[in-house]
Structures are given as C-alpha cells and as structure tokens.
mmCIF file of C-alpha atoms and ligand atoms in Angstrom:
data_model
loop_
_atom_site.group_PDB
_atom_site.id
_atom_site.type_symbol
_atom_site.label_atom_id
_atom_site.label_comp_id
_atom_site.label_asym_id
_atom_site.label_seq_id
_atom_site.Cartn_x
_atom_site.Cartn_y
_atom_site.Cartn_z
ATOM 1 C CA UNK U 1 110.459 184.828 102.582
ATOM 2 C CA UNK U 2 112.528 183.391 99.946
ATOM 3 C CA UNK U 3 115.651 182.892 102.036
ATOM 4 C CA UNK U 4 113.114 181.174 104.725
ATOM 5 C CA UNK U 5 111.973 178.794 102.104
ATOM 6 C CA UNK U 6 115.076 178.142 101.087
ATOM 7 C CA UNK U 7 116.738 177.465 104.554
ATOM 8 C CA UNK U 8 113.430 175.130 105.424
ATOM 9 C CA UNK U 9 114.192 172.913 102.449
ATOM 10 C CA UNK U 10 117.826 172.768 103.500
ATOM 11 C CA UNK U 11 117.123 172.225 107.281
ATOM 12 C CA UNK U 12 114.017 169.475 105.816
ATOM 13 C CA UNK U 13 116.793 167.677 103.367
ATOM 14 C CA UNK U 14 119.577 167.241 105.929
ATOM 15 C CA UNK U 15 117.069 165.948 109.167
ATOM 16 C CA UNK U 16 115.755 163.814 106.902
ATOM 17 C CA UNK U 17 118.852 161.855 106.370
ATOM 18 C CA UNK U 18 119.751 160.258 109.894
ATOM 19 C CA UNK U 19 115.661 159.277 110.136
ATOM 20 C CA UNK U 20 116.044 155.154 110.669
ATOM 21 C CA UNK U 21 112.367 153.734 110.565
ATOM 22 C CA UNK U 22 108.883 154.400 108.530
ATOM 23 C CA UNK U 23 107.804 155.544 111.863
ATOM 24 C CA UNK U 24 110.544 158.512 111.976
ATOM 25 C CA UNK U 25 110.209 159.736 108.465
ATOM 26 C CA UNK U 26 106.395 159.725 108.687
ATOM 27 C CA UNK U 27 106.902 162.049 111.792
ATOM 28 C CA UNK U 28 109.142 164.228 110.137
ATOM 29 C CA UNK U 29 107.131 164.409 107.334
ATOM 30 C CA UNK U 30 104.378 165.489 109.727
ATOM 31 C CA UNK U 31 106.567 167.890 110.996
ATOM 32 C CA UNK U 32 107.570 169.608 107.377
ATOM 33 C CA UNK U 33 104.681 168.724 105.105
ATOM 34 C CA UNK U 34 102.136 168.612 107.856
ATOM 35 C CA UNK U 35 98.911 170.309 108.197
ATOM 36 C CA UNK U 36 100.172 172.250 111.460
ATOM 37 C CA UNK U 37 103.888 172.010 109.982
ATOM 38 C CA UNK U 38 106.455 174.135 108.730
ATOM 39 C CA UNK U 39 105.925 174.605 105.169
ATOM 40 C CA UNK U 40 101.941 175.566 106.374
ATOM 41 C CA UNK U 41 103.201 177.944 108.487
ATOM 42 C CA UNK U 42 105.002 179.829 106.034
ATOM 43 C CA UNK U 43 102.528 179.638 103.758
ATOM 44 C CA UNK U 44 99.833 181.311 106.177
ATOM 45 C CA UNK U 45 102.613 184.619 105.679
ATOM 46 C CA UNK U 46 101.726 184.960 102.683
ATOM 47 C CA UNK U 47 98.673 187.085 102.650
ATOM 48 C CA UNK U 48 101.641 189.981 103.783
ATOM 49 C CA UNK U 49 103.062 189.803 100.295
ATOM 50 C CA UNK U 50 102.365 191.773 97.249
ATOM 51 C CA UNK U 51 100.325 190.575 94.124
ATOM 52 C CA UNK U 52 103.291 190.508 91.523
ATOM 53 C CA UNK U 53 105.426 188.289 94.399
ATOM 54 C CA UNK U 54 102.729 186.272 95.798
ATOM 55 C CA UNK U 55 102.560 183.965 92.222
ATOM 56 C CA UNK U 56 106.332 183.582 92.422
ATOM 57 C CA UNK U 57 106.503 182.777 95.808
ATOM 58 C CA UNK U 58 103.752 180.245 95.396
ATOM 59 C CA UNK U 59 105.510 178.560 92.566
ATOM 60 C CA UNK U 60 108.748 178.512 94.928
ATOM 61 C CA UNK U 61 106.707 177.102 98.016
ATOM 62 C CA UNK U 62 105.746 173.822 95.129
ATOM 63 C CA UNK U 63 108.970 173.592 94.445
ATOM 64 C CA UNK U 64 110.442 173.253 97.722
ATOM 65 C CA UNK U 65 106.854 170.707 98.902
ATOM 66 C CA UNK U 66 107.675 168.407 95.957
ATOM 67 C CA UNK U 67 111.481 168.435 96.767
ATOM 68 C CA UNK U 68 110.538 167.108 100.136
ATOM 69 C CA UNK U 69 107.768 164.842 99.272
ATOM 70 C CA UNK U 70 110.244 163.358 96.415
ATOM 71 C CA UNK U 71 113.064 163.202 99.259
ATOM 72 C CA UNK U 72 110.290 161.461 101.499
ATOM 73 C CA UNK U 73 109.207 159.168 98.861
ATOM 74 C CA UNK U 74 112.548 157.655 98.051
ATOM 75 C CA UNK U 75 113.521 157.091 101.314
ATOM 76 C CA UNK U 76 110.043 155.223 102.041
ATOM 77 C CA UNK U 77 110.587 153.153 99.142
ATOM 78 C CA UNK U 78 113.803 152.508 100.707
ATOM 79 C CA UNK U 79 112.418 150.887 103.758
ATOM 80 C CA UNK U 80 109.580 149.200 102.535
ATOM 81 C CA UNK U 81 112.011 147.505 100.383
ATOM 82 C CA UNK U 82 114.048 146.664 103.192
ATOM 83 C CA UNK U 83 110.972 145.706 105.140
ATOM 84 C CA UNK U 84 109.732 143.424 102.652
ATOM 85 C CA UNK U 85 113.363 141.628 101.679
ATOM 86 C CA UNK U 86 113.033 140.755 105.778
ATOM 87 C CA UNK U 87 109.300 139.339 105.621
ATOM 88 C CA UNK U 88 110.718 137.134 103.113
ATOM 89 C CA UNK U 89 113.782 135.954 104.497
ATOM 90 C CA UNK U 90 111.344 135.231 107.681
ATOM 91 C CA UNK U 91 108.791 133.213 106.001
ATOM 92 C CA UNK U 92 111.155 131.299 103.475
ATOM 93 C CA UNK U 93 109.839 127.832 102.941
ATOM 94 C CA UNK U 94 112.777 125.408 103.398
ATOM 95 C CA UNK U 95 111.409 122.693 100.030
ATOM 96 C CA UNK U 96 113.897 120.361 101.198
ATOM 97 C CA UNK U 97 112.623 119.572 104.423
ATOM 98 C CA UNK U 98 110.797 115.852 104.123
ATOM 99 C CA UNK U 99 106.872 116.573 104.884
ATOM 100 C CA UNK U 100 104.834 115.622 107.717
ATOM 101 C CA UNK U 101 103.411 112.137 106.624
ATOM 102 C CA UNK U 102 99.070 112.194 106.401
ATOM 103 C CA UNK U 103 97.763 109.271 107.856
ATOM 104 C CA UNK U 104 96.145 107.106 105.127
ATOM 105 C CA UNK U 105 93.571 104.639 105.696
ATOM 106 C CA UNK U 106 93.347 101.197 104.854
ATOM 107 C CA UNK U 107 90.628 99.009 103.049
ATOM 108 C CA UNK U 108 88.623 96.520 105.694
ATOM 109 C CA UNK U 109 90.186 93.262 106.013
ATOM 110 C CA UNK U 110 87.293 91.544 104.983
ATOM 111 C CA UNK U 111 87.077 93.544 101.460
ATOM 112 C CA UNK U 112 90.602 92.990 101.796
ATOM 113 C CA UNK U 113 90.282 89.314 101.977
ATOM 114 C CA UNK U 114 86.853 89.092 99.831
ATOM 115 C CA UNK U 115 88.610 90.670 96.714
ATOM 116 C CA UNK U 116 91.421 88.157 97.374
ATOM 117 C CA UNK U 117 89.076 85.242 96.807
ATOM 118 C CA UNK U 118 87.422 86.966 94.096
ATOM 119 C CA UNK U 119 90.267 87.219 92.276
ATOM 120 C CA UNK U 120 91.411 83.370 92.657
ATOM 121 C CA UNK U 121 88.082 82.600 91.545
ATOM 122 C CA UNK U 122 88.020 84.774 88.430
ATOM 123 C CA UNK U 123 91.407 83.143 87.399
ATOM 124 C CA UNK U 124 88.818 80.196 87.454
ATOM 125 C CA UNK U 125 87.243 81.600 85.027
ATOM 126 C CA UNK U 126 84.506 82.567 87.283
ATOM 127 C CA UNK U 127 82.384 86.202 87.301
ATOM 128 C CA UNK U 128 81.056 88.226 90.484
ATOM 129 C CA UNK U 129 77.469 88.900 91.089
ATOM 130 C CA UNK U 130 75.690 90.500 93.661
ATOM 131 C CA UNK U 131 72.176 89.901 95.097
ATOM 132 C CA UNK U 132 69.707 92.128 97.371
ATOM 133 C CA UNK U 133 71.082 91.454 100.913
ATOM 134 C CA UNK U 134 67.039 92.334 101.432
ATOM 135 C CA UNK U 135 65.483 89.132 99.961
ATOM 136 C CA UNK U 136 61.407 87.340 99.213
ATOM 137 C CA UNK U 137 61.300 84.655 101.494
ATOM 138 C CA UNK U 138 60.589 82.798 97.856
ATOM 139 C CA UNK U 139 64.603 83.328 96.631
ATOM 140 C CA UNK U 140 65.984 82.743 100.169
ATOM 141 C CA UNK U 141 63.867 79.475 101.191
ATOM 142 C CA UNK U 142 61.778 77.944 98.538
ATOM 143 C CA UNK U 143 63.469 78.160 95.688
ATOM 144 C CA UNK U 144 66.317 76.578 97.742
ATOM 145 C CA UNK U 145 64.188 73.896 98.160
ATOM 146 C CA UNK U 146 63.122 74.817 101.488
ATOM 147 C CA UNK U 147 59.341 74.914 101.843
ATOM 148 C CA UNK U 148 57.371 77.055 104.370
ATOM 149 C CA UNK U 149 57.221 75.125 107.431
ATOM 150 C CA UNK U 150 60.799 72.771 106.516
ATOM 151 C CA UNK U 151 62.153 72.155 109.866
ATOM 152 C CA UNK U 152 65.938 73.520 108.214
ATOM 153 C CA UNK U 153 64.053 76.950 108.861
ATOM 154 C CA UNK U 154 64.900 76.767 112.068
ATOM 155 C CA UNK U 155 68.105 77.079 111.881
ATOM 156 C CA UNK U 156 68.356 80.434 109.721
ATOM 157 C CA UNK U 157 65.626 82.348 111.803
ATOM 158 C CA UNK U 158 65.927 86.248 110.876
ATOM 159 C CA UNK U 159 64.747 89.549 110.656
ATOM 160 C CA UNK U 160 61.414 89.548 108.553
ATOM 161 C CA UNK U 161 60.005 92.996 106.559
ATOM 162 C CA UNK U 162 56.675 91.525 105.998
ATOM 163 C CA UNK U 163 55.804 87.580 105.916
ATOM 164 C CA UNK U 164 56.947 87.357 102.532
ATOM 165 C CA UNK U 165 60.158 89.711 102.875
ATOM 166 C CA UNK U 166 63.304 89.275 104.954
ATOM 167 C CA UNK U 167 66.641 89.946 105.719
ATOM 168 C CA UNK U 168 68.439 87.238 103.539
ATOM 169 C CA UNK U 169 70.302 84.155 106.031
ATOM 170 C CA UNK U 170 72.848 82.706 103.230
ATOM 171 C CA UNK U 171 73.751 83.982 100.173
ATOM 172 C CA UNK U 172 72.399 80.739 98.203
ATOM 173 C CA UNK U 173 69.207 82.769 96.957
ATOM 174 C CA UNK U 174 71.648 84.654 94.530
ATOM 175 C CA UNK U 175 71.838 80.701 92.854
ATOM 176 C CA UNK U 176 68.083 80.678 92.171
ATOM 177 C CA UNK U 177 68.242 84.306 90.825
ATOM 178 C CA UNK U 178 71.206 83.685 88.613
ATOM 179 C CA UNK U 179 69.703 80.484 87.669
ATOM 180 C CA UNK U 180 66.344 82.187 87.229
ATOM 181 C CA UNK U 181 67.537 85.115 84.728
ATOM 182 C CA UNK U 182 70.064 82.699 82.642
ATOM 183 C CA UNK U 183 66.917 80.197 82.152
ATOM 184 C CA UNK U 184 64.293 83.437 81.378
ATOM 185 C CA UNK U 185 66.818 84.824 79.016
ATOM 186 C CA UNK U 186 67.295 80.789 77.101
ATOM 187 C CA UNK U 187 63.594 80.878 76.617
ATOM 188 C CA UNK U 188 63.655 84.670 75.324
ATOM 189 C CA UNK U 189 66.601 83.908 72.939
ATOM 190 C CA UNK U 190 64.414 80.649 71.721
ATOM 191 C CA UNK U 191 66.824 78.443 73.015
ATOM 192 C CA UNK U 192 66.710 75.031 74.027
ATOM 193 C CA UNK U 193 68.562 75.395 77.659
ATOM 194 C CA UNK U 194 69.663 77.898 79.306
ATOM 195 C CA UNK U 195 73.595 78.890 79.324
ATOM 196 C CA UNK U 196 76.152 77.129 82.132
ATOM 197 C CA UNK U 197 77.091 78.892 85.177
ATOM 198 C CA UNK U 198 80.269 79.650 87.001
ATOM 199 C CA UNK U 199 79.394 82.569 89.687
ATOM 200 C CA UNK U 200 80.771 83.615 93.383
ATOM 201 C CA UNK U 201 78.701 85.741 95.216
ATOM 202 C CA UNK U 202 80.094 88.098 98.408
ATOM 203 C CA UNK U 203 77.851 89.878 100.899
ATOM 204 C CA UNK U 204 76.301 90.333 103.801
ATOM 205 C CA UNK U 205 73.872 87.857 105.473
ATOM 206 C CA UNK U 206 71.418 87.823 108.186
ATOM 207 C CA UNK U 207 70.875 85.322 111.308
ATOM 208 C CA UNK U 208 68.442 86.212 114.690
ATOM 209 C CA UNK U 209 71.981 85.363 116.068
ATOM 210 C CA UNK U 210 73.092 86.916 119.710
ATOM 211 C CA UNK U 211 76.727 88.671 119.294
ATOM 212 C CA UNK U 212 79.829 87.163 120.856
ATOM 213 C CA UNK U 213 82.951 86.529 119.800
ATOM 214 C CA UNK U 214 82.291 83.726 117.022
ATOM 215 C CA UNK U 215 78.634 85.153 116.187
ATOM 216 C CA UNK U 216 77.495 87.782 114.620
ATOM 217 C CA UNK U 217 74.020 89.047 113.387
ATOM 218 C CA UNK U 218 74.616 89.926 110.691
ATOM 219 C CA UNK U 219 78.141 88.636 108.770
ATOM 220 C CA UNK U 220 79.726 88.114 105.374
ATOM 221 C CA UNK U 221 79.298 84.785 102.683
ATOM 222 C CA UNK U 222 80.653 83.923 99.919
ATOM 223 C CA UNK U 223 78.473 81.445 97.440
ATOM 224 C CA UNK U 224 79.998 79.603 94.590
ATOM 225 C CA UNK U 225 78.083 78.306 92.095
ATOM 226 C CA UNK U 226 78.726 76.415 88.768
ATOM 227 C CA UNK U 227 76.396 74.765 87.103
ATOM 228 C CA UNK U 228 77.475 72.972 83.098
ATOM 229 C CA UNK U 229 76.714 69.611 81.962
ATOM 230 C CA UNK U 230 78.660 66.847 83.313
ATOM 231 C CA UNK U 231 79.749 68.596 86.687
ATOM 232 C CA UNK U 232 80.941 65.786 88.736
ATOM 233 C CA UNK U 233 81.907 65.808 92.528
ATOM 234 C CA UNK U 234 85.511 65.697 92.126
ATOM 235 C CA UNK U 235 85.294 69.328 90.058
ATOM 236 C CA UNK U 236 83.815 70.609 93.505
ATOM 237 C CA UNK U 237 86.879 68.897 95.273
ATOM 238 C CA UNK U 238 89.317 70.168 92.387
ATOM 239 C CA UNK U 239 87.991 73.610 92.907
ATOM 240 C CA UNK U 240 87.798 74.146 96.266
ATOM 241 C CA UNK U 241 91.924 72.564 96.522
ATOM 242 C CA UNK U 242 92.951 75.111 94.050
ATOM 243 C CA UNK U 243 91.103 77.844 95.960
ATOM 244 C CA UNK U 244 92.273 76.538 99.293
ATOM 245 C CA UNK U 245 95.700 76.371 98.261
ATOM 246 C CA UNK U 246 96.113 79.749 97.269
ATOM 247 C CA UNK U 247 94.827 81.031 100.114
ATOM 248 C CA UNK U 248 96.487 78.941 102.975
ATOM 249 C CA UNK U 249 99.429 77.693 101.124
ATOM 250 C CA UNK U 250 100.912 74.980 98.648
ATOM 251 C CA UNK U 251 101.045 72.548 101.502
ATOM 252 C CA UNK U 252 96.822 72.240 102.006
ATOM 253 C CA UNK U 253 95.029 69.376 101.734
ATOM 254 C CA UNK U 254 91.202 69.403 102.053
ATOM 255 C CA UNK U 255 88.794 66.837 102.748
ATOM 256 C CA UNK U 256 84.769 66.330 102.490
ATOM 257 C CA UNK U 257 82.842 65.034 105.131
ATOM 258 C CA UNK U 258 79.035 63.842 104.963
ATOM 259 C CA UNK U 259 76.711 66.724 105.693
ATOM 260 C CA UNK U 260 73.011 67.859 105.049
ATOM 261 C CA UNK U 261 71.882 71.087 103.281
ATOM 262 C CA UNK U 262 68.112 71.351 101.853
ATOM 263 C CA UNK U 263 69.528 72.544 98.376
ATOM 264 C CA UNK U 264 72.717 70.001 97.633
ATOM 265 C CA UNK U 265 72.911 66.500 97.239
ATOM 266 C CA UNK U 266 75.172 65.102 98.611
ATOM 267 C CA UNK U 267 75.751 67.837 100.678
ATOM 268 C CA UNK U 268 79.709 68.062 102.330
ATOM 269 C CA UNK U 269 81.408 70.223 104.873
ATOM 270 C CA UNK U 270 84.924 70.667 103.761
ATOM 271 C CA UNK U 271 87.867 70.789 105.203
ATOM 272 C CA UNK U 272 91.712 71.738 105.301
ATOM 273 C CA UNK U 273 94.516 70.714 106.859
ATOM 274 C CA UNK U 274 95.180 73.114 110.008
ATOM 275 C CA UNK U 275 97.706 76.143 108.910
ATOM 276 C CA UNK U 276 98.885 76.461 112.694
ATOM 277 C CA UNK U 277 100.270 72.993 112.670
ATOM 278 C CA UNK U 278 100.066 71.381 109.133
ATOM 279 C CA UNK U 279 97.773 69.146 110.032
ATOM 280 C CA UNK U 280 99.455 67.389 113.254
ATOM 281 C CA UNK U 281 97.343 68.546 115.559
ATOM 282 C CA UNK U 282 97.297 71.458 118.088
ATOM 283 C CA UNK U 283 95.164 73.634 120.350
ATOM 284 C CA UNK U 284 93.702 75.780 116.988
ATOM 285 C CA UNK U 285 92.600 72.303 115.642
ATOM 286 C CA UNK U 286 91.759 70.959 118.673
ATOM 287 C CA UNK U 287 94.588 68.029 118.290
ATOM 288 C CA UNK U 288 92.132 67.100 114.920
ATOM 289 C CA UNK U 289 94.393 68.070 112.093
ATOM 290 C CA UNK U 290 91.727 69.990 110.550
ATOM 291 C CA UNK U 291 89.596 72.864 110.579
ATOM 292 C CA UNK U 292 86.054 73.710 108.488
ATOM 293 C CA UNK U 293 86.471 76.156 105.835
ATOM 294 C CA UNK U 294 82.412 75.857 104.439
ATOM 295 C CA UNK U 295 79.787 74.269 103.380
ATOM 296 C CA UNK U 296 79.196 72.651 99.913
ATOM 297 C CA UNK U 297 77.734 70.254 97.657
ATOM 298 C CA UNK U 298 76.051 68.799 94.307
ATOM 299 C CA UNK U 299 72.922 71.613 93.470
ATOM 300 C CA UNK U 300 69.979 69.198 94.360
ATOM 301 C CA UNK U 301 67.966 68.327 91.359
ATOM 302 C CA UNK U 302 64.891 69.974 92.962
ATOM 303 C CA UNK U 303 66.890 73.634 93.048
ATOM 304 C CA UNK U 304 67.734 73.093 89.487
ATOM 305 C CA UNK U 305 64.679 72.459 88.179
ATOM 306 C CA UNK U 306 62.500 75.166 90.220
ATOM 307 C CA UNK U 307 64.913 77.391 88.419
ATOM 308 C CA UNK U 308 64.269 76.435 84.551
ATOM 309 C CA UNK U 309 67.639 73.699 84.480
ATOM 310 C CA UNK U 310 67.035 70.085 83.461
ATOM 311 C CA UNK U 311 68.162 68.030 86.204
ATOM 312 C CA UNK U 312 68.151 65.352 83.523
ATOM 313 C CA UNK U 313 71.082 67.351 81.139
ATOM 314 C CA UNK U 314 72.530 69.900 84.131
ATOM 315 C CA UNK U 315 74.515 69.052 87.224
ATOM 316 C CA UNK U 316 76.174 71.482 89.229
ATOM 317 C CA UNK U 317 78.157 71.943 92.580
ATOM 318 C CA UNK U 318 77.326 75.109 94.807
ATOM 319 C CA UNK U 319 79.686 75.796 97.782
ATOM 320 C CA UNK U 320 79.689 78.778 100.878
ATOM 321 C CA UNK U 321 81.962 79.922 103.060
ATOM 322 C CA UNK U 322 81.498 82.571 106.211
ATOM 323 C CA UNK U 323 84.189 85.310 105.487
ATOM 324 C CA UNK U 324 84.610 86.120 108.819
ATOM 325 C CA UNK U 325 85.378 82.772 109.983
ATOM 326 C CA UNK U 326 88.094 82.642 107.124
ATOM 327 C CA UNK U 327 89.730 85.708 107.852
ATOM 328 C CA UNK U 328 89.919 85.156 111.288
ATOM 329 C CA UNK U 329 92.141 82.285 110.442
ATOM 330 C CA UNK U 330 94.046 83.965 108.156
ATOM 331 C CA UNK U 331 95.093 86.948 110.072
ATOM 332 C CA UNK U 332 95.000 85.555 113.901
ATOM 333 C CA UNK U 333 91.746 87.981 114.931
ATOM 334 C CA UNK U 334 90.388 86.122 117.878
ATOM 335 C CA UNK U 335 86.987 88.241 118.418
ATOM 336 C CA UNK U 336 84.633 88.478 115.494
ATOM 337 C CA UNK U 337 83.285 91.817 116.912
ATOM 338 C CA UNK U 338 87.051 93.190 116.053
ATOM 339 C CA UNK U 339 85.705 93.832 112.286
ATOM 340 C CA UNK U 340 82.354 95.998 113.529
ATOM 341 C CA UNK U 341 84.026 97.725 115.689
ATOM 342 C CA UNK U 342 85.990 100.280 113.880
ATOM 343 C CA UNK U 343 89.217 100.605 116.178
ATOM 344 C CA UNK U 344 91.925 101.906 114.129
ATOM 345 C CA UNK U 345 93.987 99.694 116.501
ATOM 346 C CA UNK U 346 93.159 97.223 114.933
ATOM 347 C CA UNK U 347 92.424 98.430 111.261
ATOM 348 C CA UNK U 348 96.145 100.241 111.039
ATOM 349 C CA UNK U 349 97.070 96.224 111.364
ATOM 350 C CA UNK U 350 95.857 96.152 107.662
ATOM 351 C CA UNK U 351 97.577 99.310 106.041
ATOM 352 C CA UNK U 352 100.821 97.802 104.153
ATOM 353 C CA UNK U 353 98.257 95.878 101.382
ATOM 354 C CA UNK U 354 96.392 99.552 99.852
HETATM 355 N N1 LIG O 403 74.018 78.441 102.478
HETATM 356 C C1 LIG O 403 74.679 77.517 103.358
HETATM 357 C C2 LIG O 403 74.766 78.127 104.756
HETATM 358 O O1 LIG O 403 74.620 79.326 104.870
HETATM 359 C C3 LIG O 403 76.054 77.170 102.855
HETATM 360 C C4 LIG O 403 76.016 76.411 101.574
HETATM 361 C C5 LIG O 403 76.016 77.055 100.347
HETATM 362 C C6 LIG O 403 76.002 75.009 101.572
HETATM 363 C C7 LIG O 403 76.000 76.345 99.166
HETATM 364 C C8 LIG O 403 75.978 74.296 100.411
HETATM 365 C C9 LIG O 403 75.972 74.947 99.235
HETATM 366 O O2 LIG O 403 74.977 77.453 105.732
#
C-alpha cells in the first residue's frame, strides 16, 4: 500500500506539470484529490489493513494529499497571476489620450445681454432692484399717474388676477415702489426727505399682445430711474450716450424726439445712430439714419409726489428699454420667438461668452 501511495504521488507530481489552464489542473485535481479519485480509492483499501499499520498509513495518505494540494496550489496561484497581469494589460487606461469634450451650455442671450447693461449702469454708480413681475393695478397704473379709466390704459391691456391684481405691462411700477420705501424709510429715520435715487430695474413684463415675430406676450424691460435734486434733461441725454456707447460703439450718437408717457414730462423716445450703416441710411433704418432704442423722460411731478418726493426740491429722469428689441439689434436675431423657443441651434450661437 505504501509503494502504491508512493507511485500515486509520483505519477500525481509529474501529470501535473504539462497541465496549461485553471481548467486542466482543476480536472486533474478532480482526478487525484477527487471524491471518486485516486487517492479515495486507495483510501477505501484500507479497512484490509491491520490496527498498528492503519495509523501509519493514514499519516502517509496526509502526507502525500497535502503534497498534491500544495503542488495544486502553487501552480493555481501561478495562473491566476498570469490571468490577472492579462486583465490588466486589457483594460489599461491610456491617461494621455485627450477626453471626449461634454457639451456645456450657455447663459440666455438676454441674461447675457441684461447683465451687460447692468454692469454699464453700475459703473454709473447705479444699483439693481427687482419688483413682483405680479403687480396691484395701484403700483402699475396709478401711482404712475395713470388713473382707472386714463385712455393710456389702452394701450398696456393685460392679464388681470382679480380687478385690483395683474400681470405687470412695464416695469415703471418698480419707480413708485422704490420711491415708496426710500420716502417710508425718510419719515421712519425722522428725516426731512427722503434719500436720492439711481436704480435699473430688469424683468419680465406683460402685454394682451398676439405673438409674431416683433411681439411677444410677455417680454423683458429694463427701467432706469434716478431721482436727486437738480436732475436736469441733459443728465438723461448724458446717461443714456454713455450707456449707448458702450453698447453699440464709440461712434453712437443719440437723439430725443417729442413723445407722450402718463408718468414723464417731457416725455422723449430716444434714439441712436443706426449700427448697420452709421447713420447713412439703409434697409435696417429704413434709409432714416436711426433706430429707437426706448422710451424716456423727466419723472412727472405728479409720480413724484404720489410717492412721498417734493416735486418742489426733487427732479428726476426715468427711462425703459424692451430687451428684446435691443438684443435683436445687437446680435442680428430676426424673430423674437427665437429667445422662447429653446433651440440649441440657436442658443450654441451664444456659448464663447460663459
Ligand atoms: N414704461 C414705458 C413703456 O413700457 C417706458 C418708459 C419708462 C417711458 C420710463 C418713460 C419712462 O412703454
């Protein structure tokens, strides 16, 4: 029995050699160590042998089972090494390959072009405030100087919550609020007037307006608003050059013409000089030269006082532009639906300023 032990272990050792994969040294290990396998079957003789041999030859029968499972073990370390060195090699991440570029987004042109004018105007030495684009009839209309039943209704018709609540049409109400706290706060503070004003105010506005490609309705204003003792005219003209300037270039000139708004007098639509042709004339002009950038004028004396200002020591100029309108100009968009519509055809246009 011992020789037999001893010629399995040698027969095990030497056929275990030549074995090539995990699969072949698992069967061979089946076939030796194995529940129906060779070592087994020698052990099943053993209920022949005496009781002073049958310890000994049990000892001798570990022996030779951990000499082959030590043999086995070593030589599946040896390819699950070797299996593992290839995974790697496989799945090695190249670092210096460039990546695959994610496709970033870009602000909205009219943020774009809204934080653009704010920031001209804070060089200005002006400060950004925002009002409820939901507004009382009182801040949107009356307090503009626009009583219930003014025929100037007409023309800013909207979208009403109840009779007293609606969907604000300019963004001049944010005057009368602004006005409003800085005149409650004077009285608060004991003083004798209330503190000057230099404000723009962006958002969205509200018109009972059918859609097409110059109307919207519901679009973007921006209101200016400075009111200080002494404001005269030709700071509104000064103002609105310096802003014009820096948004259409060096070369603009601007000019007022005679207009009529309930809550400035004189009222003025202002101009500049056409950025397609300088001024000459041309089909974006139509041959005039010059093209409307918004509506302004001196705060009427009415609006001030309503909101706690003495007409008598305050003057002030308010102005308000459509931001649509503007950036239409400024970057060529033809169709005022383009900025609702959320094509990234035409958004991607926009990327390079993020
Ligand atoms: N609120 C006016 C409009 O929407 C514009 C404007 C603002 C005019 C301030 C004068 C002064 O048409």
């Amino acid at each position: 029995m011992r020789e037999q032990l001893y010629s399995l272990k040698e027969q095990a050792l030497t056929d275990l050699q030549p074995q090539d994969s995990l699969q072949a040294i698992n069967d061979w290990k089946v076939k030796y160590l194995g529940k129906k396998g060779e070592l087994t079957a020698i052990l099943r003789g053993m209920g022949a042998l005496s009781a002073e041999e049958r310890p000994v030859v049990g000892q001798l029968v570990n022996d030779v089972r951990d000499a082959l499972e030590l043999a086995y073990g070593e030589k599946e370390a040896e390819f699950k090494k070797a299996e593992r060195n290839k995974r790697l090699a496989e799945e090695a991440i190249d670092v210096s390959l460039p990546g695959r570029a994610i496709s970033v987004g870009s602000e909205h042109p009219l943020n774009q072009l809204i934080r653009d004018i704010e920031d001209i105007f804070l060089g200005l030495g002006f400060t950004v405030v925002e009002g409820p684009e939901v507004e009382y009839d009182y801040f949107n209309f009356e307090a503009m100087n626009v009583p219930k039943n003014h025929p100037a209704r007409d023309m800013q018709d909207t979208f009403y919550i109840t009779e007293e609540l609606l969907m604000r049409t300019q963004t001049s109400p944010v005057q009368a609020r602004v006005m409003g706290a800085k005149s409650a706060e004077a009285r608060a503070n004991g003083q004798e007037h209330p503190d000057p004003i230099r404000i723009i105010s962006p958002g969205r506005v509200y018109r009972r307006d059918d859609d097409d490609a110059t109307h919207s309705h519901a679009f973007m204003q921006i209101e200016g608003l400075v009111v200080d003792r002494n404001i005269r005219m030709s700071d509104l003209k000064g103002t609105l050059l310096t802003f014009a300037r820096q948004i259409f270039g060096e070369s603009v000139q601007v000019r007022l013409r005679p207009s009529y708004f309930p809550f400035t007098e004189p009222s003025t639509e202002v101009d500049a000089t056409c950025h397609n042709c300088g001024g000459t004339g041309c089909r974006t002009c139509k041959g005039t030269g010059w093209i409307e950038i918004l509506g302004a004028g001196m705060v009427h004396p009415s609006v001030l006082e309503l909101a706690g200002y003495d007409p008598t020591v305050f003057s002030g100029f308010a102005f308000g532009m459509g931001v649509e309108r503007t950036a239409m100009r400024r970057y060529g968009i033809e169709d005022i639906r383009g900025f609702y519509q959320n094509d990234v055809r035409l958004m991607q246009n926009f990327k390079s300023r993020m």
